[in-house]
Coordinates of C-alpha atoms in Angstrom, one line a residue:
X1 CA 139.2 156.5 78.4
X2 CA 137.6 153.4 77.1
X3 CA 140.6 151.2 78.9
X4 CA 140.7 153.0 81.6
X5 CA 137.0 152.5 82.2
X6 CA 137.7 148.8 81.3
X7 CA 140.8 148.3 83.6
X8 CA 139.2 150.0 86.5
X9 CA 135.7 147.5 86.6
X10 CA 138.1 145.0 86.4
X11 CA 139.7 145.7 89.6
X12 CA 136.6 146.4 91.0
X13 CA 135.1 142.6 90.1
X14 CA 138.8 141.6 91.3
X15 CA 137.9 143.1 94.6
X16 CA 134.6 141.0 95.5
X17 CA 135.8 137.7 94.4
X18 CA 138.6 138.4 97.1
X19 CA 136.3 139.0 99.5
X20 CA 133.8 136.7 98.7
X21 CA 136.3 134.0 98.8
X22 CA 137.7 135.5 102.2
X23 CA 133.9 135.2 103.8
X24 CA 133.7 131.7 102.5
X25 CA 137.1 130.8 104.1
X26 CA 136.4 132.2 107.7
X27 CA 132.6 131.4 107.3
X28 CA 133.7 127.5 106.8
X29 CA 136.9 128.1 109.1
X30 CA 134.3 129.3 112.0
X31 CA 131.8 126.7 111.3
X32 CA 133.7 123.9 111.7
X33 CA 136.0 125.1 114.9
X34 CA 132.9 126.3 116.3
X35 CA 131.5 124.3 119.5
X36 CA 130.0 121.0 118.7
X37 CA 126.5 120.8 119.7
X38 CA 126.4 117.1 121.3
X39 CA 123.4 115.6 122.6
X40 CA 123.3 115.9 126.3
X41 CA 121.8 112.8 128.2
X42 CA 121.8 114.8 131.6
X43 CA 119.2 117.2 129.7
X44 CA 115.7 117.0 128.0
X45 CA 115.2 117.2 124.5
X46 CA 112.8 119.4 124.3
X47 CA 109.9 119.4 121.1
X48 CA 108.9 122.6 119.6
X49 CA 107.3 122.5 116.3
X50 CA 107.2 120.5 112.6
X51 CA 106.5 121.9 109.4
X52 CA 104.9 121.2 107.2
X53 CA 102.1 119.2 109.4
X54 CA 100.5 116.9 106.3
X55 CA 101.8 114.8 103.4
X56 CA 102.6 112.2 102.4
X57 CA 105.7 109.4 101.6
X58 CA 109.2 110.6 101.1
X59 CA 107.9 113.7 101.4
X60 CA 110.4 116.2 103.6
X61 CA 109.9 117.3 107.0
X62 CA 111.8 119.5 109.7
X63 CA 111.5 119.1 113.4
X64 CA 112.4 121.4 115.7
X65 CA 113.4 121.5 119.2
X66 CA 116.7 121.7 121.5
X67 CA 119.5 118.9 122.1
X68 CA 118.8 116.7 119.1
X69 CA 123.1 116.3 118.7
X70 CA 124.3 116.8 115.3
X71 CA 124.9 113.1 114.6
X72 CA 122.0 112.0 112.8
X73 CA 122.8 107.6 113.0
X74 CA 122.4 108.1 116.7
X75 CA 118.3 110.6 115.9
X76 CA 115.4 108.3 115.6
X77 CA 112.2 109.1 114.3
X78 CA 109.2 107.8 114.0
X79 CA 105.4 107.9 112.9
X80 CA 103.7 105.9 114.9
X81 CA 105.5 103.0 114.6
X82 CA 107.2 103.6 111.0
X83 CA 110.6 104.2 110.9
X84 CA 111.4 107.5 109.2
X85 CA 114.3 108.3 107.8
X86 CA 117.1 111.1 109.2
X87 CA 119.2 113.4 106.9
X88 CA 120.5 115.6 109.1
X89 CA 120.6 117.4 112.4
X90 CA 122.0 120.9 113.4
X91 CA 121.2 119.9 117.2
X92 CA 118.4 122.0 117.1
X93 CA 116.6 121.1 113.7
X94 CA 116.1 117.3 112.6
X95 CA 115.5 116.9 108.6
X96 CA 113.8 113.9 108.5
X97 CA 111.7 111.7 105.1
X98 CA 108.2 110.8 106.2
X99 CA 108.0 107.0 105.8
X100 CA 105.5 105.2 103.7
X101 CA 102.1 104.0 105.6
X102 CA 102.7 105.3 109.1
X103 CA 99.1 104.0 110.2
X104 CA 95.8 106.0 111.6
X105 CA 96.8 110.0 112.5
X106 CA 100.3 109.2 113.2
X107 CA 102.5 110.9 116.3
X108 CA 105.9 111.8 115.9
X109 CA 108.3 110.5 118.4
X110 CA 112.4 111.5 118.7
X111 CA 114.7 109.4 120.3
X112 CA 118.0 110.0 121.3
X113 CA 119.7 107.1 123.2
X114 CA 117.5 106.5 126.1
X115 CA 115.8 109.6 125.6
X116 CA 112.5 109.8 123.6
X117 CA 109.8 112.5 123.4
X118 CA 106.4 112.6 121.4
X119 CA 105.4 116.0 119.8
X120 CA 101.7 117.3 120.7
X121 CA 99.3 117.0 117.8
X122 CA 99.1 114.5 114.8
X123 CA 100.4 114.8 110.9
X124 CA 98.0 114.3 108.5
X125 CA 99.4 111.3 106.1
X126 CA 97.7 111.4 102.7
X127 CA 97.6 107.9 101.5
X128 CA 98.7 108.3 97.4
X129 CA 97.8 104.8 95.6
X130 CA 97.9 104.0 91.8
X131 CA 96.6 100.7 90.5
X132 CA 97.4 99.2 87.3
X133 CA 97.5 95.9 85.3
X134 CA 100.8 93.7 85.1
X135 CA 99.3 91.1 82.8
X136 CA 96.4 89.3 81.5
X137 CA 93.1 90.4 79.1
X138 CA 90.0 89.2 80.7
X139 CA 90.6 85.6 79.4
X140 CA 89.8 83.5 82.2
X141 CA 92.2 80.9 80.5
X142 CA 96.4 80.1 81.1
X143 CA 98.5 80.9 78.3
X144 CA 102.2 82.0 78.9
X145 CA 103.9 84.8 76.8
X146 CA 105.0 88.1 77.0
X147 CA 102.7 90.5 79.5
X148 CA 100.5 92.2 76.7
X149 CA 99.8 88.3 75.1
X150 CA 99.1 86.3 78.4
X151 CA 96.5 85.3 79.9
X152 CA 95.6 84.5 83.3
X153 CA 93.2 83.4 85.5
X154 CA 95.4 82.9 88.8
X155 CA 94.4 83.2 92.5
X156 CA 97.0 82.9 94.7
X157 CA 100.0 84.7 94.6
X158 CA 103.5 85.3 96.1
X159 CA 106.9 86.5 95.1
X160 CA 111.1 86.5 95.6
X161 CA 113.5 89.1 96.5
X162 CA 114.6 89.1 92.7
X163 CA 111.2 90.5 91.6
X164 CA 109.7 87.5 90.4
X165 CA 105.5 86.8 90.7
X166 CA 104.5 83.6 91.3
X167 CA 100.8 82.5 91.0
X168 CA 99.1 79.6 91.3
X169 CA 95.8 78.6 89.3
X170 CA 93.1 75.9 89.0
X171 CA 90.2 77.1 87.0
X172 CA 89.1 78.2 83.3
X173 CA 90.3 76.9 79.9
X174 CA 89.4 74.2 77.9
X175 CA 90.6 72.1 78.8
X176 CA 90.9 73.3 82.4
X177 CA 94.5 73.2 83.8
X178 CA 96.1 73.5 87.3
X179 CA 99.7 74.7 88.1
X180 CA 102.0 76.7 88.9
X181 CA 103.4 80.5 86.8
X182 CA 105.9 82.7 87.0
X183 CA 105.6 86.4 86.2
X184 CA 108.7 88.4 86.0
X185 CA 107.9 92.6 85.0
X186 CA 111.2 93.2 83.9
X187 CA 111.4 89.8 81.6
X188 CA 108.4 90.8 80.0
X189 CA 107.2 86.8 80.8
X190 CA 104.4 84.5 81.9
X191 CA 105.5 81.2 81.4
X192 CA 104.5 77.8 83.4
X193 CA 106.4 75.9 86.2
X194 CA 104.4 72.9 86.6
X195 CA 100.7 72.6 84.4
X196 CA 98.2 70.0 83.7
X197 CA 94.9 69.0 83.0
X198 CA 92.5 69.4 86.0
X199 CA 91.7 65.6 85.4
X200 CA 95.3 64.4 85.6
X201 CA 96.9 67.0 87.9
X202 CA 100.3 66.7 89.3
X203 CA 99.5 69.4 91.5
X204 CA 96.8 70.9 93.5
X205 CA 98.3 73.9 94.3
X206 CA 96.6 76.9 96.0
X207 CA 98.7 79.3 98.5
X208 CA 102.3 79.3 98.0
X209 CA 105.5 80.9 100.0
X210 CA 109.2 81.7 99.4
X211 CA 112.0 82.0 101.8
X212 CA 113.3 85.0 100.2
X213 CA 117.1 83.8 101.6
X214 CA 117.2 81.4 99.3
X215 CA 114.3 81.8 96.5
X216 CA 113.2 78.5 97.7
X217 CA 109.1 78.5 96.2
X218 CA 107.1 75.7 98.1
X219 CA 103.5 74.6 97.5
X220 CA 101.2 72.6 99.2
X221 CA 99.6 69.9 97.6
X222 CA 96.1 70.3 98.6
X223 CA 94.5 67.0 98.7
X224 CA 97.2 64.8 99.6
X225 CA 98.1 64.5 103.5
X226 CA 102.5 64.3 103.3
X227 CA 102.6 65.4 99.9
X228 CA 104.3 69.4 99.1
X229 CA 106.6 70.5 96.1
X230 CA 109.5 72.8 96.2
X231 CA 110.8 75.1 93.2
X232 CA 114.2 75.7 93.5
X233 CA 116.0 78.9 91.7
X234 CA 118.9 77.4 91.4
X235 CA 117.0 74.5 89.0
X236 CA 115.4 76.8 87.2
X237 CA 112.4 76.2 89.4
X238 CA 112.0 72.5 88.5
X239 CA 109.3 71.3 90.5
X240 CA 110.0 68.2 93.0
X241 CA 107.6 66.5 95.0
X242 CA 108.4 66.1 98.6
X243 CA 106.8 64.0 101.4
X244 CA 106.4 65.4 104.9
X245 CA 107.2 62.5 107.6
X246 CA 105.0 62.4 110.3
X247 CA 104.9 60.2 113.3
X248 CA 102.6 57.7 112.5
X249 CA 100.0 59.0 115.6
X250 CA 100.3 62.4 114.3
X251 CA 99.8 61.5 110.4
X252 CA 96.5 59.3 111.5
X253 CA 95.4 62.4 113.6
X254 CA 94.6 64.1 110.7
X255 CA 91.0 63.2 109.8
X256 CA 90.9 62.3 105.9
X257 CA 88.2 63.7 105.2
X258 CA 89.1 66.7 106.3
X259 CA 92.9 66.3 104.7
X260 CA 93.0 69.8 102.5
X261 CA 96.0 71.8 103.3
X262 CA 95.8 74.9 101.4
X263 CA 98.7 77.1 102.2
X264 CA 102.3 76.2 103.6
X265 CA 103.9 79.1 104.7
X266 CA 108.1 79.5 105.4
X267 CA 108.8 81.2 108.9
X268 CA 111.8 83.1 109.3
X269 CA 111.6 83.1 113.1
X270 CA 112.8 79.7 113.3
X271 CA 113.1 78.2 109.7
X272 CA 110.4 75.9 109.2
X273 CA 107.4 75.8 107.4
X274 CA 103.5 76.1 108.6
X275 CA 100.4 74.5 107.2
X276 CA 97.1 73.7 108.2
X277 CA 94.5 71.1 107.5
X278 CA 90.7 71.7 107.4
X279 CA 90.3 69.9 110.7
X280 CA 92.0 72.9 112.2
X281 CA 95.6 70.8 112.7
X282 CA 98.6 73.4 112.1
X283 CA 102.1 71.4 111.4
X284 CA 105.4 72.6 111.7
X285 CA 107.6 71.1 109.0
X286 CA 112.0 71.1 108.9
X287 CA 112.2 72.2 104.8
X288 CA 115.7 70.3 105.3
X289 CA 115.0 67.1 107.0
X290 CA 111.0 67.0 106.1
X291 CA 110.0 65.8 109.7
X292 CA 106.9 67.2 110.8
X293 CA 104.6 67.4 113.8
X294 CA 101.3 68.3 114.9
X295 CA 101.9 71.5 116.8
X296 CA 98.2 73.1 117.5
X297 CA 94.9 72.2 117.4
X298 CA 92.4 75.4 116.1
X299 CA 89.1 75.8 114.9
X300 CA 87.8 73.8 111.6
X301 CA 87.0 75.2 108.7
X302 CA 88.3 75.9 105.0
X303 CA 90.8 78.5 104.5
X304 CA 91.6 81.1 102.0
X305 CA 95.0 83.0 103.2
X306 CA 97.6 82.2 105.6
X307 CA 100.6 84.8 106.0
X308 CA 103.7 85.4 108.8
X309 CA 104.4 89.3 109.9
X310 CA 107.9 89.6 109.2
X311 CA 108.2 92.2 111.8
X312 CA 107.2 90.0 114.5
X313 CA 107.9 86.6 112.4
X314 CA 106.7 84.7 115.0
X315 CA 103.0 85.7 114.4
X316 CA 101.0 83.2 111.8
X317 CA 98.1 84.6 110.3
X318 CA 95.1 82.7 109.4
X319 CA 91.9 83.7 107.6
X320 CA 89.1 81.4 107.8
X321 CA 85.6 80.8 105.6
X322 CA 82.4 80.6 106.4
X323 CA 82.4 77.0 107.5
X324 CA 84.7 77.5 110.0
X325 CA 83.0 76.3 113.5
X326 CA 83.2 77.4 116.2
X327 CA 81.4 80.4 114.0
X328 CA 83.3 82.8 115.7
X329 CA 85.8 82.2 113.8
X330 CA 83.6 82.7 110.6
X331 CA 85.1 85.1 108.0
X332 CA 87.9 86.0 110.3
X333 CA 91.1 86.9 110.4
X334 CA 92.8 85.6 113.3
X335 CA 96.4 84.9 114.8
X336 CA 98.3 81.9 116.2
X337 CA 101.8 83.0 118.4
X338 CA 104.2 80.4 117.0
X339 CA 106.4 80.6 120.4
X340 CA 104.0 78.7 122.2
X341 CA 101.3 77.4 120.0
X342 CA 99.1 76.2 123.1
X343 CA 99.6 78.5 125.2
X344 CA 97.2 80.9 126.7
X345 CA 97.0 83.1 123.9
X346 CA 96.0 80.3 121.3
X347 CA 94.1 81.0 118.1
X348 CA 92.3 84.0 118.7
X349 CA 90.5 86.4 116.2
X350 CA 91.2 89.7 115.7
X351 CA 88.3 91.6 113.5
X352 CA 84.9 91.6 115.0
X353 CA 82.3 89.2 114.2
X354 CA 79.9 89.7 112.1
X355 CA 80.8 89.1 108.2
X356 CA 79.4 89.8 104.9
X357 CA 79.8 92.8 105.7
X358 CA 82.0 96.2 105.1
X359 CA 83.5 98.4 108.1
X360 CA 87.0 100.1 108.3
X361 CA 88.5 101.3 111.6
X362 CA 89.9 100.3 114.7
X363 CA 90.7 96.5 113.8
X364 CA 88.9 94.9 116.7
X365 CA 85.7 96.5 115.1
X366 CA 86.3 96.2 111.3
X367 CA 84.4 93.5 108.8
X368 CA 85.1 92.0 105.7
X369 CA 82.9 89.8 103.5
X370 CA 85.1 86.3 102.3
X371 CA 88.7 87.6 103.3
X372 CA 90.6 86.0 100.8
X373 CA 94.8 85.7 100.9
X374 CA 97.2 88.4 103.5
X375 CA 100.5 89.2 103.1
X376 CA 102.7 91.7 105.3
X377 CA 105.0 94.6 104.1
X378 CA 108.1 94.6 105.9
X379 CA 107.0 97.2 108.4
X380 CA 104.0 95.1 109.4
X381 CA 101.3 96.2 107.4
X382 CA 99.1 93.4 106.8
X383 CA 96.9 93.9 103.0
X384 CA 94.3 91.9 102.6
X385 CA 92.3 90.6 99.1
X386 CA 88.5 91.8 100.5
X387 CA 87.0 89.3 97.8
X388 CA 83.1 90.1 98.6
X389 CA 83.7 94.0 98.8
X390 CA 85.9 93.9 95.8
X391 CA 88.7 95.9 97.2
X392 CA 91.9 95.7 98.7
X393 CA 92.3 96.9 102.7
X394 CA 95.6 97.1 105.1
X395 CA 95.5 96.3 108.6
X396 CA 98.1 99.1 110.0
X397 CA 101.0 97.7 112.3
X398 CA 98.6 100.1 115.3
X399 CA 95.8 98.0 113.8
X400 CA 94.1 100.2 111.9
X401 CA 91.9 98.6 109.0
X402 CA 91.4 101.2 105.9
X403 CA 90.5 100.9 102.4
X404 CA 93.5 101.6 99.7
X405 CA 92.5 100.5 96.8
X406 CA 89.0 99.7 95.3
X407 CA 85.5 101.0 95.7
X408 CA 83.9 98.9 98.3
X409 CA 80.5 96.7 97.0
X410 CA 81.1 98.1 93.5
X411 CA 82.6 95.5 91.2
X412 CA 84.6 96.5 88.1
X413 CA 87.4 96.9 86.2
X414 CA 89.2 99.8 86.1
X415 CA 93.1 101.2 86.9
X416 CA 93.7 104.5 88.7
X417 CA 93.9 106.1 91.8
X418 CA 92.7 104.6 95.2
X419 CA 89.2 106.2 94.8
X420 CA 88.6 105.1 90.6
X421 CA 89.8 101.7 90.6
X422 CA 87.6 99.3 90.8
X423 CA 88.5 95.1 91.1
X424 CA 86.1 92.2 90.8
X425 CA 86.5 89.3 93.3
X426 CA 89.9 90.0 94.4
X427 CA 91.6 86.6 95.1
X428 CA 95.2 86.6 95.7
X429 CA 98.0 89.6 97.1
X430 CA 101.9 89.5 97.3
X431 CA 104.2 92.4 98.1
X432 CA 107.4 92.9 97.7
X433 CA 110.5 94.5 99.0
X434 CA 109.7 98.0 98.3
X435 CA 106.1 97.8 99.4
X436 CA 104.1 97.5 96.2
X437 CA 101.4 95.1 96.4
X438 CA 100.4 92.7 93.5
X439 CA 97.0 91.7 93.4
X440 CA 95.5 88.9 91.9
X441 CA 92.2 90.1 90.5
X442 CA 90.4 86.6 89.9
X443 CA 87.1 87.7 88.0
X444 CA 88.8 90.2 86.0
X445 CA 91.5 87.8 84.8
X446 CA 94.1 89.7 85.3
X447 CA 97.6 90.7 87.6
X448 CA 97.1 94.6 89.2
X449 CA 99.6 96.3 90.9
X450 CA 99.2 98.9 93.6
X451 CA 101.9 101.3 94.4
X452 CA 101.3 103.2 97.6
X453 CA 103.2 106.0 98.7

């Protein structure tokens, strides 16, 4: 009875498996001969609804609406202006990844070939930072090592595709020295390119730049006219000094006492190299050749960051200090089109006027207090080292200023979220591929990262 039971439940499992397989054969067999839902350019694609309507980076989303196609490499999407990225499309559902940093209350627009549509209504992005500390103890000192034994008191700061920090330094220890570090995560290493005594420097070195092509590091030196150094990879980042060759109108153009170039900056637009001298001369210098010219004449005054926006590469950045005359140009930041340096457009400012001061919004009416150094993510999101207000800021690619990191007036040391972290006199920033943005926290001594999703 007992086998017979037995025998008969087996049939009876038998049984489903053969038709569960059957379904699964005419399911697949119907799905893929059914009719292939194209996108149809002689119709509108039409926007219905997304869910879920907030989050934040790589979080999913689903957009719905008619005549996406099914191919999602020919489905765009965006936020704002940030690309997200497309999984899939049924034709009538897009599975999309919100992007990372898609500006002030960001619309989402389809496109599909010449078509694009916007949905009604904004997501709510929620900005999710962490800050934390790379390297260096409080010593305002240089001493190279692994990441939990150096110390480091740098304020400028850039890096390479291969995830290497450089920083540059010219204060504290005793003696004082000047040079150039790199900082490498993965290594587990500070150690010194170039370093001497403050009162037999090699090299005055303040912003610095890397054409991330070739790893090529460059630095201007600051009190010498002609005079930069490249660091090349490929040397193990032995430092050579290089003289710029200028006309000989152009090179006495440049009032001496008002010789400091503080940043150089590689342009991948056209290939060359930017700096600018405190009597507002920007030149434009051939990295292979070294000849150089005189290409724009701007407003005096000392500067403390200089940056290109690699999504329109032909933009240089400028932020100016509060010598800068005319004093409109006062704790600015402000922008110089490359493609025609003299043109119309010139140097103009972009933040209000005002500074000393602390103001997030719309970018034509937000203030800082002694911008320090910019740099760009790839998208076109411009960070900024807020050195009075002790925080770090981002200037959206819509041009929209808010706060990320740092509690603005508030001094302090402290790693966290974007609302408990706390920096003191914020010097230097550099971000890399992925977006993360390394900060050079001058009065804290120490390296922070900040990782935004």
């Amino acid at each position: 009875m007992k086998n017979h039971r037995k025998s008969a439940e087996r049939c009876f499992v038998t049984f489903l498996l053969v038709c569960f397989s059957s379904f699964c054969f005419f399911s697949c067999k119907s799905e893929k001969e059914g009719p292939s839902k194209t996108h149809d350019p002689s119709k509108p694609i039409v926007l219905k609804t997304f869910f879920p309507n907030e989050g934040g980076a790589r979080d999913k989303i689903l957009l719905d609406g008619e005549n996406f196609g099914t191919d999602p490499s020919k489905v765009k999407v965006y936020f704002n202006n940030a690309k997200a990225s497309v999984i899939s499309s049924s034709g009538n559902r897009i599975y999309a990844i919100v992007p990372r940093l898609p500006g002030d209350n960001p619309r989402i627009s389809v496109v599909v070939g010449a078509d694009s549509v916007t949905y009604e209504g904004t997501f709510t992005y929620h900005i999710q930072a962490q800050v934390s500390t790379v390297t260096g103890n409080g010593q305002k000192n240089f001493k190279p090592g692994t990441l939990s034994e150096a110390e480091v008191y740098g304020k400028y700061l850039e890096l390479d595709a291969e995830g290497n920090i450089f920083m540059s330094w010219r204060d504290g220890g005793d003696p004082a020295t000047f040079g150039v570090a790199r900082i490498n995560e993965q290594q587990n290493i500070v150690t010194p390119l170039i370093e001497s005594i403050s009162t037999g420097r090699i090299l005055f070195a303040n912003g610095l730049t890397v054409d991330r092509v070739t790893g090529m590091l460059t630095a201007a030196h600051e009190s010498t006219k002609e005079v930069i150094f490249t660091f090349d990879p490929r040397e193990a980042w032995y430092p050579r000094q290089r003289n710029v060759k200028y006309s000989t109108a152009d090179f006495n153009s440049i009032v001496e006492a008002d010789r400091y170039k503080n940043f150089v900056t590689y342009c991948p637009y056209d290939g060359h190299l930017y700096t600018r001298y405190r009597d507002g001369k920007i030149a434009k210098i051939n990295p292979e050749t070294l000849e150089a010219k005189i290409v724009h004449q701007g407003p005096y005054g000392s500067q403390y960051g200089q940056a290109i926006n690699p999504a329109k590469p032909w933009l240089l950045y400028i932020t100016l200090h509060s010598n800068a005359t005319p004093t409109e140009f006062r704790q600015g930041i402000s922008v110089l089109d490359l493609r025609d340096p003299n043109g119309s457009g010139g140097f103009k400012r972009l933040n209000a006027p005002g500074g000393s001061a602390f103001r997030d919004g719309p970018v034509a009416d937000a203030l800082f207090n002694y911008p320090k150094d910019i740099k760009f993510d790839n998208n076109g999101n411009m960070f900024v080292a807020d050195y009075g207000n002790h925080c770090i800021r981002m200037i959206s690619a819509d041009n929209i200023v808010t706060t990320v990191a740092g509690q603005p007036g508030t001094p302090g040391y402290k790693d966290g979220g974007p609302v408990e972290s706390l920096f003191n006199q914020p010097w230097g920033v550099a971000v890399n591929e992925q977006g993360d943005i390394y900060i050079a926290d001058w009065s804290n001594a120490r390296i922070r990262k900040l990782v935004i999703e």
